[in-house]
Amino acid sequence: MAPGGSACKEVESYPAVADYAIATTTPESNSMTTKSSFGFVGKHGIQSNNGVYELLECPVCKNLMYPPIHQCPNGHTLCLNCKNRVRNCCPSCWYDLGNIRCLALEKFAESLELPCKYHSLGDIPTLIAHLKDDHKVDMHDGCTFNHRYVKSNPQEVEHATWMLTVFKCFGKQFCLHFEAFQIGMVPLYMAFLRFMGDDSEAKKFGYCLEVGANGRKLTWQGIPRSIRDGHRKVRDSQDGLVIQRNLALHFSGGDRQELKLRVSGRIWKEA
């Protein structure tokens, strides 16, 4: 157990319904760096010349919709929060909404990386509170962890993001990412840690990750990347524990019917 750690508790995670993105601005500049993973918000966070994103704009709150997306019998759509707000009455034609889902639009939303409406957050404590309250991420104390990632029909996963886990350790916060994506034609899974603060502080810590089963094991040791770094930049650099799909499925039992990867690790403070 790492200093300052607590008992290692296993956490089970499933893919998020939709990808989401959180971006932060550095105090020194107005430039925005985007981190992929949770998707939500209005067109004020997106620049689009072809009108594509307007399809996902909720007519009530004007934010971008993510699953579940509801529609009335006439095809008018709105987000779940606004469906509850308008008391099941379509704000466009006043028909009862019922419980009809717009599956085609949901599929479209899932194929995009949408920015969080709090993309301009630069204050880390506020960002942590937002993740906890609005995105319902897993929050844990301690410097050791044991997280199991589960996905049915893993062959269908080309781009998937599992819910973040945020750890409080040494009085700081770290977030653990796990996702599936492709580089060229190669499907990969990747786990990596990010520090909720600036790069200069991130370099004061180290971490290791481990995954394995059936007599085989992969390990990774590195320095957490700052949350200020763009998510895509970190992911595409493969600066973390990278597992090819075939090996991931072998770790899962070899039947290729379900992904079950147990990723354990710890965080420490460099001397």
Coordinates of C-alpha atoms in Angstrom, one line a residue:
M1 CA 0.0 0.0 0.0
A2 CA 1.3 3.4 -0.9
P3 CA 1.8 6.1 1.8
G4 CA -1.4 7.9 2.4
G5 CA -3.3 5.0 0.8
S6 CA -6.3 3.1 2.0
A7 CA -7.6 -0.4 1.5
C8 CA -7.8 -1.3 -2.1
K9 CA -11.4 -1.6 -3.1
E10 CA -12.5 -3.1 -6.4
V11 CA -14.7 -0.9 -8.5
E12 CA -16.7 -2.1 -11.5
S13 CA -17.3 0.2 -14.5
Y14 CA -19.3 0.0 -17.7
P15 CA -19.0 2.1 -20.8
A16 CA -20.6 5.6 -20.5
V17 CA -23.8 6.0 -22.6
A18 CA -22.2 8.7 -24.6
D19 CA -18.8 10.2 -25.0
Y20 CA -18.1 13.4 -23.1
A21 CA -15.5 16.1 -23.3
I22 CA -14.2 18.3 -20.6
A23 CA -11.9 21.1 -21.5
T24 CA -10.0 23.5 -19.3
T25 CA -8.4 26.9 -19.8
T26 CA -5.0 27.7 -18.3
P27 CA -4.9 30.7 -16.0
E28 CA -2.2 32.2 -18.3
S29 CA -4.1 32.2 -21.5
N30 CA -7.5 31.9 -23.1
S31 CA -6.6 28.8 -25.2
M32 CA -8.8 25.8 -24.6
T33 CA -7.5 22.2 -24.3
T34 CA -10.1 19.5 -24.7
K35 CA -10.3 16.2 -22.9
S36 CA -12.5 13.6 -24.4
S37 CA -15.0 11.6 -22.7
F38 CA -18.3 13.0 -21.5
G39 CA -20.6 14.7 -23.9
F40 CA -23.0 17.5 -23.2
V41 CA -23.9 21.0 -24.1
G42 CA -25.1 23.9 -26.1
K43 CA -24.0 25.3 -29.4
H44 CA -22.1 28.1 -27.6
G45 CA -19.4 25.4 -27.1
I46 CA -19.2 24.3 -30.7
Q47 CA -18.3 26.0 -34.0
S48 CA -20.1 24.3 -36.9
N49 CA -20.5 25.5 -40.5
N50 CA -22.7 22.8 -41.8
G51 CA -25.6 22.8 -39.3
V52 CA -24.9 19.3 -38.2
Y53 CA -24.9 20.1 -34.5
E54 CA -28.2 22.0 -34.7
L55 CA -29.8 18.6 -35.1
L56 CA -28.8 17.9 -31.5
E57 CA -29.9 21.2 -30.0
C58 CA -32.7 20.9 -27.5
P59 CA -35.5 23.4 -28.4
V60 CA -36.0 24.2 -24.7
C61 CA -32.6 24.6 -23.0
K62 CA -30.6 25.1 -26.3
N63 CA -28.0 22.6 -25.1
L64 CA -26.8 19.7 -27.2
M65 CA -28.7 16.5 -26.4
Y66 CA -27.1 13.2 -25.5
P67 CA -28.9 9.9 -24.8
P68 CA -31.5 9.4 -23.8
I69 CA -33.1 11.7 -26.4
H70 CA -37.0 11.8 -26.4
Q71 CA -39.4 12.7 -29.1
C72 CA -43.2 13.3 -29.4
P73 CA -45.4 11.4 -31.9
N74 CA -44.8 14.1 -34.5
G75 CA -41.0 13.7 -34.2
H76 CA -40.1 16.8 -32.2
T77 CA -37.1 16.0 -29.9
L78 CA -35.9 17.3 -26.6
C79 CA -33.4 16.2 -23.8
L80 CA -34.4 14.2 -20.8
N81 CA -34.0 17.2 -18.3
C82 CA -36.4 19.3 -20.4
K83 CA -38.8 16.4 -20.8
N84 CA -39.2 16.3 -17.1
R85 CA -39.4 20.1 -17.0
V86 CA -42.3 20.4 -19.5
R87 CA -44.3 17.7 -17.7
N88 CA -44.5 15.3 -20.6
C89 CA -46.0 17.9 -23.0
C90 CA -44.2 18.6 -26.3
P91 CA -43.2 22.3 -26.3
S92 CA -43.4 22.4 -30.1
C93 CA -46.9 20.9 -30.8
W94 CA -48.3 20.2 -27.3
Y95 CA -48.8 16.5 -27.9
D96 CA -48.2 14.2 -25.0
L97 CA -44.6 13.0 -25.2
G98 CA -45.1 9.5 -23.8
N99 CA -41.9 7.6 -23.5
I100 CA -40.7 7.5 -27.2
R101 CA -36.9 7.5 -27.7
C102 CA -35.3 8.9 -30.9
L103 CA -32.9 6.1 -31.4
A104 CA -31.4 7.4 -34.7
L105 CA -30.5 10.7 -33.1
E106 CA -29.1 9.0 -30.1
K107 CA -26.8 6.9 -32.4
F108 CA -25.7 10.1 -34.1
A109 CA -24.9 11.7 -30.8
E110 CA -22.9 8.8 -29.6
S111 CA -20.7 9.0 -32.8
L112 CA -19.6 12.6 -31.9
E113 CA -17.2 14.0 -29.3
L114 CA -19.3 16.7 -27.7
P115 CA -17.8 19.4 -25.4
C116 CA -19.1 19.9 -21.8
K117 CA -20.9 23.2 -21.3
Y118 CA -18.4 23.9 -18.5
H119 CA -15.5 23.6 -21.0
S120 CA -14.1 27.0 -19.9
L121 CA -13.5 25.8 -16.3
G122 CA -10.0 26.7 -15.1
D123 CA -10.5 26.3 -11.4
I124 CA -9.6 22.8 -10.3
P125 CA -11.9 22.6 -7.2
T126 CA -14.8 23.9 -9.2
L127 CA -14.0 21.3 -11.9
I128 CA -13.9 18.5 -9.3
A129 CA -17.3 19.6 -7.9
H130 CA -18.7 19.7 -11.4
L131 CA -17.5 16.1 -12.2
K132 CA -18.9 14.9 -8.9
D133 CA -22.3 16.6 -9.0
D134 CA -23.1 16.8 -12.7
H135 CA -21.2 13.9 -14.3
K136 CA -21.6 11.5 -11.3
V137 CA -18.0 10.2 -11.6
D138 CA -16.7 7.7 -9.2
M139 CA -14.9 9.5 -6.3
H140 CA -12.5 7.6 -4.0
D141 CA -9.9 8.4 -1.4
G142 CA -6.6 6.6 -1.4
C143 CA -3.5 6.0 -3.5
T144 CA -4.1 2.4 -4.5
F145 CA -6.9 1.1 -6.7
N146 CA -8.4 -2.0 -8.3
H147 CA -10.8 -1.3 -11.1
R148 CA -12.6 -3.8 -13.3
Y149 CA -13.9 -2.7 -16.7
V150 CA -16.7 -4.6 -18.2
K151 CA -18.3 -4.6 -21.7
S152 CA -20.6 -7.0 -23.4
N153 CA -20.0 -7.8 -27.1
P154 CA -16.5 -6.3 -27.1
Q155 CA -16.1 -6.9 -30.8
E156 CA -18.5 -4.1 -31.5
V157 CA -16.5 -1.6 -29.5
E158 CA -14.4 0.7 -31.8
H159 CA -14.6 3.9 -29.7
A160 CA -15.9 3.6 -26.2
T161 CA -15.3 5.5 -23.0
W162 CA -15.8 4.2 -19.5
M163 CA -16.8 6.5 -16.6
L164 CA -13.9 8.4 -15.0
T165 CA -12.7 7.5 -11.5
V166 CA -11.3 10.4 -9.5
F167 CA -8.9 9.6 -6.6
K168 CA -8.0 12.0 -3.8
C169 CA -4.4 11.2 -2.8
F170 CA -1.7 13.2 -1.0
G171 CA -4.2 16.0 -0.8
K172 CA -4.5 16.2 -4.7
Q173 CA -6.9 14.7 -7.2
F174 CA -6.1 12.3 -10.0
C175 CA -8.4 10.8 -12.6
L176 CA -8.2 7.3 -14.2
H177 CA -9.2 7.0 -17.8
F178 CA -10.1 3.8 -19.7
E179 CA -11.2 3.7 -23.3
A180 CA -11.3 1.7 -26.5
F181 CA -10.2 3.3 -29.8
Q182 CA -8.4 2.5 -33.1
I183 CA -5.1 3.6 -34.5
G184 CA -5.4 2.7 -38.2
M185 CA -6.9 -0.7 -38.3
V186 CA -5.6 -1.7 -34.9
P187 CA -8.2 -1.8 -32.0
L188 CA -6.7 -0.9 -28.7
Y189 CA -7.7 -0.4 -25.0
M190 CA -5.8 2.1 -23.0
A191 CA -5.7 3.1 -19.3
F192 CA -3.9 6.3 -18.1
L193 CA -3.8 8.7 -15.2
R194 CA -4.2 12.4 -15.3
F195 CA -3.3 14.9 -12.6
M196 CA -6.0 17.5 -11.7
G197 CA -3.6 20.5 -11.9
D198 CA -0.7 21.9 -13.8
D199 CA 2.1 20.0 -15.4
S200 CA 4.7 21.3 -13.0
E201 CA 2.8 19.7 -10.1
A202 CA 2.0 16.5 -12.1
K203 CA 5.8 15.8 -12.4
K204 CA 6.0 15.4 -8.6
F205 CA 4.1 12.2 -8.8
G206 CA 4.5 8.7 -10.3
Y207 CA 2.1 5.9 -10.9
C208 CA 1.9 2.3 -12.1
L209 CA -0.8 0.3 -13.7
E210 CA -1.1 -3.5 -14.1
V211 CA -3.5 -5.8 -15.9
G212 CA -3.3 -9.5 -16.4
A213 CA -4.9 -13.0 -16.1
N214 CA -4.2 -16.6 -17.2
G215 CA -0.6 -16.4 -16.2
R216 CA 0.2 -13.2 -18.1
K217 CA 0.6 -9.7 -17.0
L218 CA 1.2 -6.2 -18.4
T219 CA 2.6 -3.3 -16.4
W220 CA 3.1 0.4 -16.9
Q221 CA 4.9 3.0 -15.0
G222 CA 4.9 6.6 -15.7
I223 CA 4.2 10.2 -14.7
P224 CA 0.5 11.4 -14.7
R225 CA -0.3 13.8 -17.4
S226 CA -1.8 17.2 -16.5
I227 CA -5.5 17.7 -17.0
R228 CA -4.4 20.8 -19.0
D229 CA -3.0 18.6 -21.7
G230 CA -5.6 17.8 -24.4
H231 CA -7.1 14.4 -24.0
R232 CA -6.6 13.4 -27.6
K233 CA -3.0 14.4 -27.4
V234 CA -2.4 12.1 -24.4
R235 CA -4.4 9.2 -25.9
D236 CA -2.7 9.4 -29.4
S237 CA 0.7 9.5 -27.7
Q238 CA -0.2 6.2 -26.1
D239 CA 1.3 7.5 -22.9
G240 CA -0.2 4.9 -20.7
L241 CA -1.1 1.2 -20.4
V242 CA -2.0 0.1 -23.9
I243 CA -3.6 -3.3 -24.5
Q244 CA -4.3 -4.8 -28.0
R245 CA -7.9 -6.1 -28.3
N246 CA -6.9 -9.7 -28.8
L247 CA -4.8 -9.7 -25.6
A248 CA -7.5 -7.9 -23.7
L249 CA -10.0 -10.6 -24.7
H250 CA -7.5 -13.3 -23.6
F251 CA -7.2 -11.6 -20.2
S252 CA -11.0 -11.7 -20.1
G253 CA -11.1 -15.4 -20.4
G254 CA -10.6 -16.0 -24.1
D255 CA -14.3 -16.6 -25.0
R256 CA -14.5 -13.2 -26.8
Q257 CA -18.0 -12.7 -25.5
E258 CA -17.4 -10.2 -22.8
L259 CA -14.6 -7.8 -21.8
K260 CA -13.6 -8.1 -18.2
L261 CA -10.3 -6.4 -17.4
R262 CA -9.1 -5.8 -13.9
V263 CA -6.7 -2.8 -13.8
S264 CA -4.9 -2.2 -10.5
G265 CA -2.4 0.4 -9.6
R266 CA -1.0 2.9 -7.2
I267 CA 0.1 6.5 -7.0
W268 CA 3.2 7.8 -5.2
K269 CA 4.9 11.0 -4.5
E270 CA 8.5 11.3 -5.9
A271 CA 11.2 12.2 -3.4

